[in-house]
Coordinates of C-alpha atoms in Angstrom, one line a residue:
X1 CA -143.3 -4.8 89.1
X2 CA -144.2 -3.5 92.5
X3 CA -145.8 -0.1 92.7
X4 CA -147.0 2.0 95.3
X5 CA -150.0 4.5 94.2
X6 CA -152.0 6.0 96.9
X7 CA -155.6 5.1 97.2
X8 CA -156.4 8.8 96.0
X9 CA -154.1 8.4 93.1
X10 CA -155.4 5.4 91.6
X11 CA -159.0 7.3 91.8
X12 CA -157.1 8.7 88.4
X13 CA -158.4 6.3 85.8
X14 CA -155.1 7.4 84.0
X15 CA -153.1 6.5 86.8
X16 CA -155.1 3.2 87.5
X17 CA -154.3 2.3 84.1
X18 CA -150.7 3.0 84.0
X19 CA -150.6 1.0 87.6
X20 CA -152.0 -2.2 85.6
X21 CA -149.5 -1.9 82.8
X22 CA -146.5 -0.9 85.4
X23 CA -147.5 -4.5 87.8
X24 CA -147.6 -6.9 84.5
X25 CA -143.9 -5.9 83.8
X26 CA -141.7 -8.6 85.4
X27 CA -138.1 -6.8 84.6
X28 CA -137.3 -10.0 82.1
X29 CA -135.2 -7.3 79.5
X30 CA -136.6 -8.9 76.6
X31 CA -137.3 -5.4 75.7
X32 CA -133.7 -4.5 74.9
X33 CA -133.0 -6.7 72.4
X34 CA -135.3 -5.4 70.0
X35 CA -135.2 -1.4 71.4
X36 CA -133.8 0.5 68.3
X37 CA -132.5 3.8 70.7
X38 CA -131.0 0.9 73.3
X39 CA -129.3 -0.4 70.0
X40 CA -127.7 2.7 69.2
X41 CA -127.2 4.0 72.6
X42 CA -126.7 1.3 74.8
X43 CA -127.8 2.8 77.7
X44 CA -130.8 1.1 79.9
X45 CA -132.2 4.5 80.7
X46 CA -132.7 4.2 76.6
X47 CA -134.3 0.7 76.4
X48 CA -138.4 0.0 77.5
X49 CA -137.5 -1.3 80.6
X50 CA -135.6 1.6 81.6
X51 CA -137.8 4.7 80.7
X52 CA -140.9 2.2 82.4
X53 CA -138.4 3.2 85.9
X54 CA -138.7 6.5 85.1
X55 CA -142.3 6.8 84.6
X56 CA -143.1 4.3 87.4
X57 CA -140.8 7.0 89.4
X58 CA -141.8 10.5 88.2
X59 CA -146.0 9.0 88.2
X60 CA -146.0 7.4 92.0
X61 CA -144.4 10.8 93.2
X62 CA -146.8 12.6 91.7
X63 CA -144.1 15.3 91.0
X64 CA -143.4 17.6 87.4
X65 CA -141.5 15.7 85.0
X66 CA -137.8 16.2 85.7
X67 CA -135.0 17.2 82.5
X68 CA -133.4 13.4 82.7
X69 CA -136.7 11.9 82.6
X70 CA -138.1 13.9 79.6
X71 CA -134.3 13.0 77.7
X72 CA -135.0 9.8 77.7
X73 CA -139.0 9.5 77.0
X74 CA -138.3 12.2 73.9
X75 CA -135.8 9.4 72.6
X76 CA -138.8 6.6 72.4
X77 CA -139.5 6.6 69.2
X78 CA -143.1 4.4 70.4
X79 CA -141.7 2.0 67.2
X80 CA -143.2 -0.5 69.9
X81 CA -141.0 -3.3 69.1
X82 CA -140.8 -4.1 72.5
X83 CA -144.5 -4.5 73.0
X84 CA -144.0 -7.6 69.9
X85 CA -141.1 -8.9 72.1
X86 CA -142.6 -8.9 75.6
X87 CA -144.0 -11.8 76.6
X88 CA -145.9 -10.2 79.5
X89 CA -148.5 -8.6 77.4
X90 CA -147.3 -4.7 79.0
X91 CA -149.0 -2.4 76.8
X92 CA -146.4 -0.2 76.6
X93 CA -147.6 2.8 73.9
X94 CA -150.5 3.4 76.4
X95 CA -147.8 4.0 79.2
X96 CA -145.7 6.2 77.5
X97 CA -148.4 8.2 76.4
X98 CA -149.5 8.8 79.8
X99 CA -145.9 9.3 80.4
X100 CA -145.7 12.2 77.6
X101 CA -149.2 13.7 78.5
X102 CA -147.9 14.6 82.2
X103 CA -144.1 16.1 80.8
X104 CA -146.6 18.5 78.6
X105 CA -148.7 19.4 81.4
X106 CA -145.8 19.5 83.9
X107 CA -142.4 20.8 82.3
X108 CA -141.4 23.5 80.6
X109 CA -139.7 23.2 78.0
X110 CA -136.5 25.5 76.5
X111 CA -137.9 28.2 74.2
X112 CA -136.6 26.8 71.4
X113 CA -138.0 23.6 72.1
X114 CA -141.1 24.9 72.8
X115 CA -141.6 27.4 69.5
X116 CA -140.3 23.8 67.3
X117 CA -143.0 21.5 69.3
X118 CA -145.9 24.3 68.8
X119 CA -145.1 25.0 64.9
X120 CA -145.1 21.0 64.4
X121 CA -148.8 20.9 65.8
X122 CA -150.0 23.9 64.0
X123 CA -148.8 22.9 60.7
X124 CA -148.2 19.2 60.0
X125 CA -152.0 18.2 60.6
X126 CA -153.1 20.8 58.2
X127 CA -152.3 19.9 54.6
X128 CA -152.8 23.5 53.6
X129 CA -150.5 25.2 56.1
X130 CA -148.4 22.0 55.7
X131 CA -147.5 22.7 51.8
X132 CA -147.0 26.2 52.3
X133 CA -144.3 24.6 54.7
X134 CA -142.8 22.8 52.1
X135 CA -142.3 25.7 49.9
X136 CA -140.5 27.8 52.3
X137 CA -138.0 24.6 53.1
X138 CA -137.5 24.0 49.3
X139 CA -136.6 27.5 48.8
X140 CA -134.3 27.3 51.9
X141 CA -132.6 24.3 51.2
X142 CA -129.3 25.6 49.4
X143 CA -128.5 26.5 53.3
X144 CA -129.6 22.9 55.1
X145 CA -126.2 22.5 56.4
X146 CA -125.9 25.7 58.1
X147 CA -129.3 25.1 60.0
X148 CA -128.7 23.1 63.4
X149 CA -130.5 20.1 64.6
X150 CA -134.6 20.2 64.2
X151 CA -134.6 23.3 61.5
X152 CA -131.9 21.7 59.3
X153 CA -133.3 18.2 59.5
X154 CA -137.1 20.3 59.1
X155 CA -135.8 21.6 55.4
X156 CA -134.0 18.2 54.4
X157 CA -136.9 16.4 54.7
X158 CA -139.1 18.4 52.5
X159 CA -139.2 16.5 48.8
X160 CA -137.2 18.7 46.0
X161 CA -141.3 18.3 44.4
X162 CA -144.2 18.9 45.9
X163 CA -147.2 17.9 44.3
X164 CA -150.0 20.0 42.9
X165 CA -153.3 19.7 44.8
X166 CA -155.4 16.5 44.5
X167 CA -159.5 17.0 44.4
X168 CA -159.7 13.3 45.0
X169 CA -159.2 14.2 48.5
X170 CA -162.1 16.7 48.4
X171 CA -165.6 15.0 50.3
X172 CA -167.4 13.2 47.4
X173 CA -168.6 9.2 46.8
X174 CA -166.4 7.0 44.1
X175 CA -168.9 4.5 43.2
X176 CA -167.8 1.1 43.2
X177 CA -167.0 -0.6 39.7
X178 CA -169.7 -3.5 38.8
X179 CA -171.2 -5.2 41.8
X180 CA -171.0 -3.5 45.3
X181 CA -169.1 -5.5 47.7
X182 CA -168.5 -3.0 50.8
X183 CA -169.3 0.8 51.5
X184 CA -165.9 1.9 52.9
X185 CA -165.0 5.4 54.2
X186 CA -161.2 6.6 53.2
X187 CA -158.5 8.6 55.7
X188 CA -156.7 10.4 52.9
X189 CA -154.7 11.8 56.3
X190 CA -153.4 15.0 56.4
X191 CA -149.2 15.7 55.7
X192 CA -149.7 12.5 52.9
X193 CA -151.7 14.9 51.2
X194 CA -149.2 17.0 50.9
X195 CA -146.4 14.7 50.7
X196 CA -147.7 12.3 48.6
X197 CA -151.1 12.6 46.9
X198 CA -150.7 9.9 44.2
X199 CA -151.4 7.2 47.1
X200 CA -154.7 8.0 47.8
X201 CA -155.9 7.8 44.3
X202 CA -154.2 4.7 43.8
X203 CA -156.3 3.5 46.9
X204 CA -159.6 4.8 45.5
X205 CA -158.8 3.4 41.7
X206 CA -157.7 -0.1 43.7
X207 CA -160.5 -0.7 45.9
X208 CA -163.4 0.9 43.3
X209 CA -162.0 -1.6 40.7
X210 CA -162.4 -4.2 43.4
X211 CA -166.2 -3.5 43.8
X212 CA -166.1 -1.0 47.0
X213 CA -167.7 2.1 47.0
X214 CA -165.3 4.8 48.5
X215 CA -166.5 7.7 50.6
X216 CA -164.9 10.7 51.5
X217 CA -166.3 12.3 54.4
X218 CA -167.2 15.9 55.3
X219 CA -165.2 16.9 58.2
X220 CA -162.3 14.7 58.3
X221 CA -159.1 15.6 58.7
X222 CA -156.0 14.5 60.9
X223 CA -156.3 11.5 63.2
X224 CA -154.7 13.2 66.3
X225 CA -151.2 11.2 65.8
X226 CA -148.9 13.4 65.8
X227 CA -150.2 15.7 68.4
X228 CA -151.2 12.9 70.8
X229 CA -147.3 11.9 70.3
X230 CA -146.2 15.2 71.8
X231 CA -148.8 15.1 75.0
X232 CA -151.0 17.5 73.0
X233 CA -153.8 15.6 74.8
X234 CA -156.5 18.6 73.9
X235 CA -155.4 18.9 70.2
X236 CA -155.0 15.0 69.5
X237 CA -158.4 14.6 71.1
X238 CA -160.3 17.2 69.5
X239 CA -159.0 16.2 66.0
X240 CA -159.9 12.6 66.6
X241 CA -163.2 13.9 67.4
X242 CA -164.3 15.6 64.3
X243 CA -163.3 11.8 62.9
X244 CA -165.1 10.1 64.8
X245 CA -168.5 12.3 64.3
X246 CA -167.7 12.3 60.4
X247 CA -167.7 9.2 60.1
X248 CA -170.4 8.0 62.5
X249 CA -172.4 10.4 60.1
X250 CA -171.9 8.4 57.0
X251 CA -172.4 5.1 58.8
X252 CA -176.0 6.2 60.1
X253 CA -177.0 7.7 56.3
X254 CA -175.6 5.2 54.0
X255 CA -174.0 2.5 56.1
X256 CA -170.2 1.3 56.5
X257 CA -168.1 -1.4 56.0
X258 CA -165.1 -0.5 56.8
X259 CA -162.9 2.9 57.7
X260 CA -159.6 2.2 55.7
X261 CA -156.3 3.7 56.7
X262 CA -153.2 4.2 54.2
X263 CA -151.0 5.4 56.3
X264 CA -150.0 2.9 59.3
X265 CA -149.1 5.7 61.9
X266 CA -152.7 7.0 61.8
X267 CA -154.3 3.3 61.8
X268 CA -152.4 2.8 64.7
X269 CA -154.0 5.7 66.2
X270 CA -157.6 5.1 65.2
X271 CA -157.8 1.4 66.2
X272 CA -156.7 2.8 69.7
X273 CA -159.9 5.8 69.7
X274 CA -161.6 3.5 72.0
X275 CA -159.0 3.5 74.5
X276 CA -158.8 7.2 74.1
X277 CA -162.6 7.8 74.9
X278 CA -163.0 5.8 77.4
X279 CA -165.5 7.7 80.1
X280 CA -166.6 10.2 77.8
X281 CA -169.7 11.3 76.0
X282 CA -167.9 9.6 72.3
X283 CA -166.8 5.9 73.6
X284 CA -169.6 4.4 72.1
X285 CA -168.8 5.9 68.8
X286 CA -165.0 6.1 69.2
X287 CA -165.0 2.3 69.6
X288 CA -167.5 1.1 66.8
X289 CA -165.1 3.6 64.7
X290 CA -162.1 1.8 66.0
X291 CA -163.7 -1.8 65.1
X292 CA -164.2 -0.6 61.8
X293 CA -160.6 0.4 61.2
X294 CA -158.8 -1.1 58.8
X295 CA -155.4 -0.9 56.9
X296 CA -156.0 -1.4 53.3
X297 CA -153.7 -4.6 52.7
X298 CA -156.2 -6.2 55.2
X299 CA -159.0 -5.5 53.3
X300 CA -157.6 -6.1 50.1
X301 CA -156.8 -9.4 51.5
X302 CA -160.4 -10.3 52.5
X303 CA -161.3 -9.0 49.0
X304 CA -159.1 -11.5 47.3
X305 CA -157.2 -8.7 45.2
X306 CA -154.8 -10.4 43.3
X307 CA -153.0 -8.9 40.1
X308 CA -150.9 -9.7 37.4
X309 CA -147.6 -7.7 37.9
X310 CA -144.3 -8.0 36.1
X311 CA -142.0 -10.1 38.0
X312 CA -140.1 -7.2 40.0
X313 CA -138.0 -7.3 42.9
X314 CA -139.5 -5.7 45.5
X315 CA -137.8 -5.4 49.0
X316 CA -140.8 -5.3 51.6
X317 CA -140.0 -2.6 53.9
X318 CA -142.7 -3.7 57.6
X319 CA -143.7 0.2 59.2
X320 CA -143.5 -0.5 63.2
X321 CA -146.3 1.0 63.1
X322 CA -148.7 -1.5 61.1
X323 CA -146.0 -4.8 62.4
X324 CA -146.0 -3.6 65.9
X325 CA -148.9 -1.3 66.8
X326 CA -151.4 -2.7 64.6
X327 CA -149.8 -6.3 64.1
X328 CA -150.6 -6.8 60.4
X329 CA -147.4 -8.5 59.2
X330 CA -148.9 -11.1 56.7
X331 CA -151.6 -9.1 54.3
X332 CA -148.8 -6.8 52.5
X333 CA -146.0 -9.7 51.7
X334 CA -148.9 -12.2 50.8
X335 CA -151.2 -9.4 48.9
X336 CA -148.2 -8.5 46.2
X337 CA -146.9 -12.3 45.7
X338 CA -150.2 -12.7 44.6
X339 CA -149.9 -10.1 42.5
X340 CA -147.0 -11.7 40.8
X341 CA -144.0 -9.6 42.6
X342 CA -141.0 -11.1 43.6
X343 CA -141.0 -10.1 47.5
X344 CA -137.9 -9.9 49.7
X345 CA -137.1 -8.5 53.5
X346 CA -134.2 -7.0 55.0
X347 CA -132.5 -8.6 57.7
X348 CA -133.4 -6.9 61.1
X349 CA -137.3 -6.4 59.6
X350 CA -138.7 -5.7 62.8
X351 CA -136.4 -2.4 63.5
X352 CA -137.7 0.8 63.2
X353 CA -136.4 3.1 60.0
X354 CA -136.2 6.5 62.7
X355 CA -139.1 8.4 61.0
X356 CA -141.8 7.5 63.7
X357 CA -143.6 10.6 63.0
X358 CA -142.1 13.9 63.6
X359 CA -139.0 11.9 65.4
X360 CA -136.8 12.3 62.4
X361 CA -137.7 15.6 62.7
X362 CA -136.9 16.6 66.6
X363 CA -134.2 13.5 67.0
X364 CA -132.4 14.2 63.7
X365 CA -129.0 12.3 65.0
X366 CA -130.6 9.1 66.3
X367 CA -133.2 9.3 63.2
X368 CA -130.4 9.3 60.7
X369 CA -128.2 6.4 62.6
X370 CA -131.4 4.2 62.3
X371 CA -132.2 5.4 58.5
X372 CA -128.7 4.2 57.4
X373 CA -128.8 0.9 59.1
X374 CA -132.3 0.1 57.4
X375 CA -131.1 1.2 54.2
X376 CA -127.8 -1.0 54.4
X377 CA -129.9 -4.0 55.3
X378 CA -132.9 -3.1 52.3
X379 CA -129.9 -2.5 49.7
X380 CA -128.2 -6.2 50.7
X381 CA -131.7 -7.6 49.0
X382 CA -130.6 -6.1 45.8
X383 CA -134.1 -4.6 45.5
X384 CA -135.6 -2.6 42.0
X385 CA -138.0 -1.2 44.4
X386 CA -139.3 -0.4 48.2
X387 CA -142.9 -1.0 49.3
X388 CA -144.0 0.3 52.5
X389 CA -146.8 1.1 53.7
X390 CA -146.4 4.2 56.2
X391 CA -145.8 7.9 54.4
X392 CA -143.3 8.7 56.9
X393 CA -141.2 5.8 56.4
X394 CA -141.6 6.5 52.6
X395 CA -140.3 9.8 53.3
X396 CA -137.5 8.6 55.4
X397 CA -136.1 6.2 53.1
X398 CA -136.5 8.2 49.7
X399 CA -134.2 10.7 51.5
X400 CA -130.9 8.1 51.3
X401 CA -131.5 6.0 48.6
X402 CA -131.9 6.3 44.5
X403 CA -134.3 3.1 44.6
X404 CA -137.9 3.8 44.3
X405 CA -139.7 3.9 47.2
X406 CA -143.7 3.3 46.6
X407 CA -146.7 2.9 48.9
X408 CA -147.9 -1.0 48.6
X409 CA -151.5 0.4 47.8
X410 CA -149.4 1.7 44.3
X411 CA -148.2 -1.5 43.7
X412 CA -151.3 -3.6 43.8
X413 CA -153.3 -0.6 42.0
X414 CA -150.5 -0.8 38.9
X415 CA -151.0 -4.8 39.2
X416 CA -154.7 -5.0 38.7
X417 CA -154.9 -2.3 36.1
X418 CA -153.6 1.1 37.1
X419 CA -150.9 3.4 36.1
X420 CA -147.4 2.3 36.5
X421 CA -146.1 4.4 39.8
X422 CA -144.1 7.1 39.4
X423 CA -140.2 6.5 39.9
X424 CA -140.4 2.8 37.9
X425 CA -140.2 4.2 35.0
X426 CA -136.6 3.0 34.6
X427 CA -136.9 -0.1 35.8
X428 CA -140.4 -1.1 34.3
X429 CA -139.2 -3.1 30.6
X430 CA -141.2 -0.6 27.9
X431 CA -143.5 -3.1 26.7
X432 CA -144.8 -4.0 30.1
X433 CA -145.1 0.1 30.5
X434 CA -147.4 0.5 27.9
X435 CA -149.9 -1.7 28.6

């Protein structure tokens, strides 16, 4: 693609780099075909290669993001299918989130817009604030339906239960079990520990078991995803910060293998911290921490976990996020066949489910068009149960189906000695449940 910067523009180092991405695309539409909004939508101002135009048009001018343009980039749900499909190599995600930085900085939003998009950054990241969240929604949800768009779809997609607390998630060492192998430091994220707080503990029980000593570290918190999805470049930055210094801090006292990620929307994020330093006083750090990032199927696969599982059915449900922005597609399907599961994909695998952070939150329509088609196509394998490996996608598809939807950390911890995950119950035979 042809583009025409000014010199003093490309001075930008944000600009230069979106220039570089913007020239490798060659307009082939390869794109479309696997663009979930262009499947729904059919329109090209929907698909890759159509909001690339628009950013390519609003960046060279150098003028405020317009209402047509912001439309169409607020439908991307940065699944990053396309950046799978394109056989140019155009980086895409970094694009766009240029492309979303400049519509915060530039363009204001309507009020309501603008009260929904602050209220999403001031609570989701913090688990505290987050479950108080989740109480208010559960005690407003005998009126869901009445609620339009973002607040309706806001209280549907809080979970009937929210769990109490876990002090697993407090700072503190789990030693590994017999021989150490690795001295890893654990993300225990920020709305899963709210959401969801039996997969952390399944992680910890899974890789102490496995010989790794598990560290969590003082001063963690939320990787910066979903701000740095909004534009919230300041927030997403500062957040990603206090990571990056945490866990530096345990690597120079005690040494680390590895910084493992449950949740596939954060990995995505942390593998890319070197990206997001670049030129400041942290890119050193931000990319040794980013080289040390790892989704837990990978290293349970270079640990050799394997398992002895009852032989259940388990539809394999690939996050875009760990397919597509992190391209681990092997490690989860391989890791629970090992463990003696019966594994099965859905047709159309490489689509996205429409949670993709807080978009089933602020794109509620598109969302649930894209939540019913994955569920169709994970329902046709006859599953007993859904692994994933994303808490937003776990979120997303408990909300339309009565088959149990578990993290693929759960599955391997029940398999090599832990707890059976909650939800089997009824499909686990009783003698295999007592064990």
């Amino acid at each position: 693609m042809q583009t025409s910067f000014t010199e003093t523009q490309l001075a930008d180092p944000a600009i230069a780099r979106s220039n570089r991405i913007l020239r490798s695309c060659v307009h082939c539409g390869f794109c479309t075909a696997t663009c979930p909004t262009y499947q729904v939508l059919g329109d090209e101002l929907d698909s890759p290669r159509g909001r690339i135009y628009l950013i390519k048009d609003m960046l060279e001018s150098g003028r405020p993001a317009d209402e047509k343009t912001v439309k169409h980039i607020d439908r991307c749900l940065s699944c990053l299918a396309c950046m799978t499909t394109c056989p140019s190599g155009v980086h895409y995600m970094h694009l766009v989130d240029h492309a979303r930085e400049h519509i915060e900085k530039t363009y204001r939003r309507p009020f309501m817009d603008r009260a929904i998009r602050w209220t999403l950054a001031k609570v989701l990241p913090y688990p505290g604030r987050f479950r108080l969240a989740l109480f208010g929604a559960k005690l407003a949800r005998p009126i869901a339906g009445l609620l339009p768009g973002t607040l309706g779809a806001m209280v549907r997609f809080a979970p009937r239960e929210v769990p109490p607390v876990s002090r697993l998630d407090d700072p503190q060492v789990f030693p590994a079990q017999g021989t150490r192998r690795a001295r890893v430091a654990l993300l225990t994220g920020c709305a899963q520990r709210a959401l969801d707080t039996e997969i952390n503990a399944a992680t910890i029980r899974l890789l102490t078991r496995a010989g790794v000593e598990v560290v969590i570290a003082r001063g963690m918190g939320c990787c910066g995803a979903l701000t740095h999805h909004m534009g919230k470049t300041d927030d997403s930055h500062a957040q990603a910060a206090r990571n990056i210094r945490a866990w530096m801090a345990e690597k120079r006292a005690g040494g680390l293998d590895a910084v493992v990620i449950n949740t596939s929307g954060c990995g995505t994020t942390v593998k890319d911290y070197g990206h997001m330093f670049a030129g400041t006083d942290l890119a050193s750090d931000a990319a040794e921490v980013a080289a040390l990032a790892r989704d837990v199927t990978e290293l349970a696969a270079q640990l050799g976990i394997g398992g002895a599982a009852p032989r259940l059915r388990v539809a394999y449900h690939a996050a875009c996020s760990l397919q597509h922005g992190q391209k681990v597609t092997a490690a989860p399907k391989q890791l629970l066949k090992a463990a003696g599961f019966e594994v099965v994909e859905p047709a159309d695998a490489h689509l996205c489910c429409g949670s993709a952070g807080t978009y089933n939150l602020m794109q509620p329509e598109i969302s649930g068009k894209l939540k019913e088609r994955k569920l169709a196509t994970l329902a046709a394998t006859q599953p007993q149960v859904i692994a994933a490996g994303n808490i937003g996608c776990m979120m997303q598809l408990r909300s339309g189906t009565g088959t149990p939807v578990v993290h693929t950390a759960q599955l391997l911890d029940w398999a090599t000695g832990g707890p059976v995950p909650a939800g089997l119950e009824a499909v686990v035979p009783p003698a295999v449940a007592a064990e």
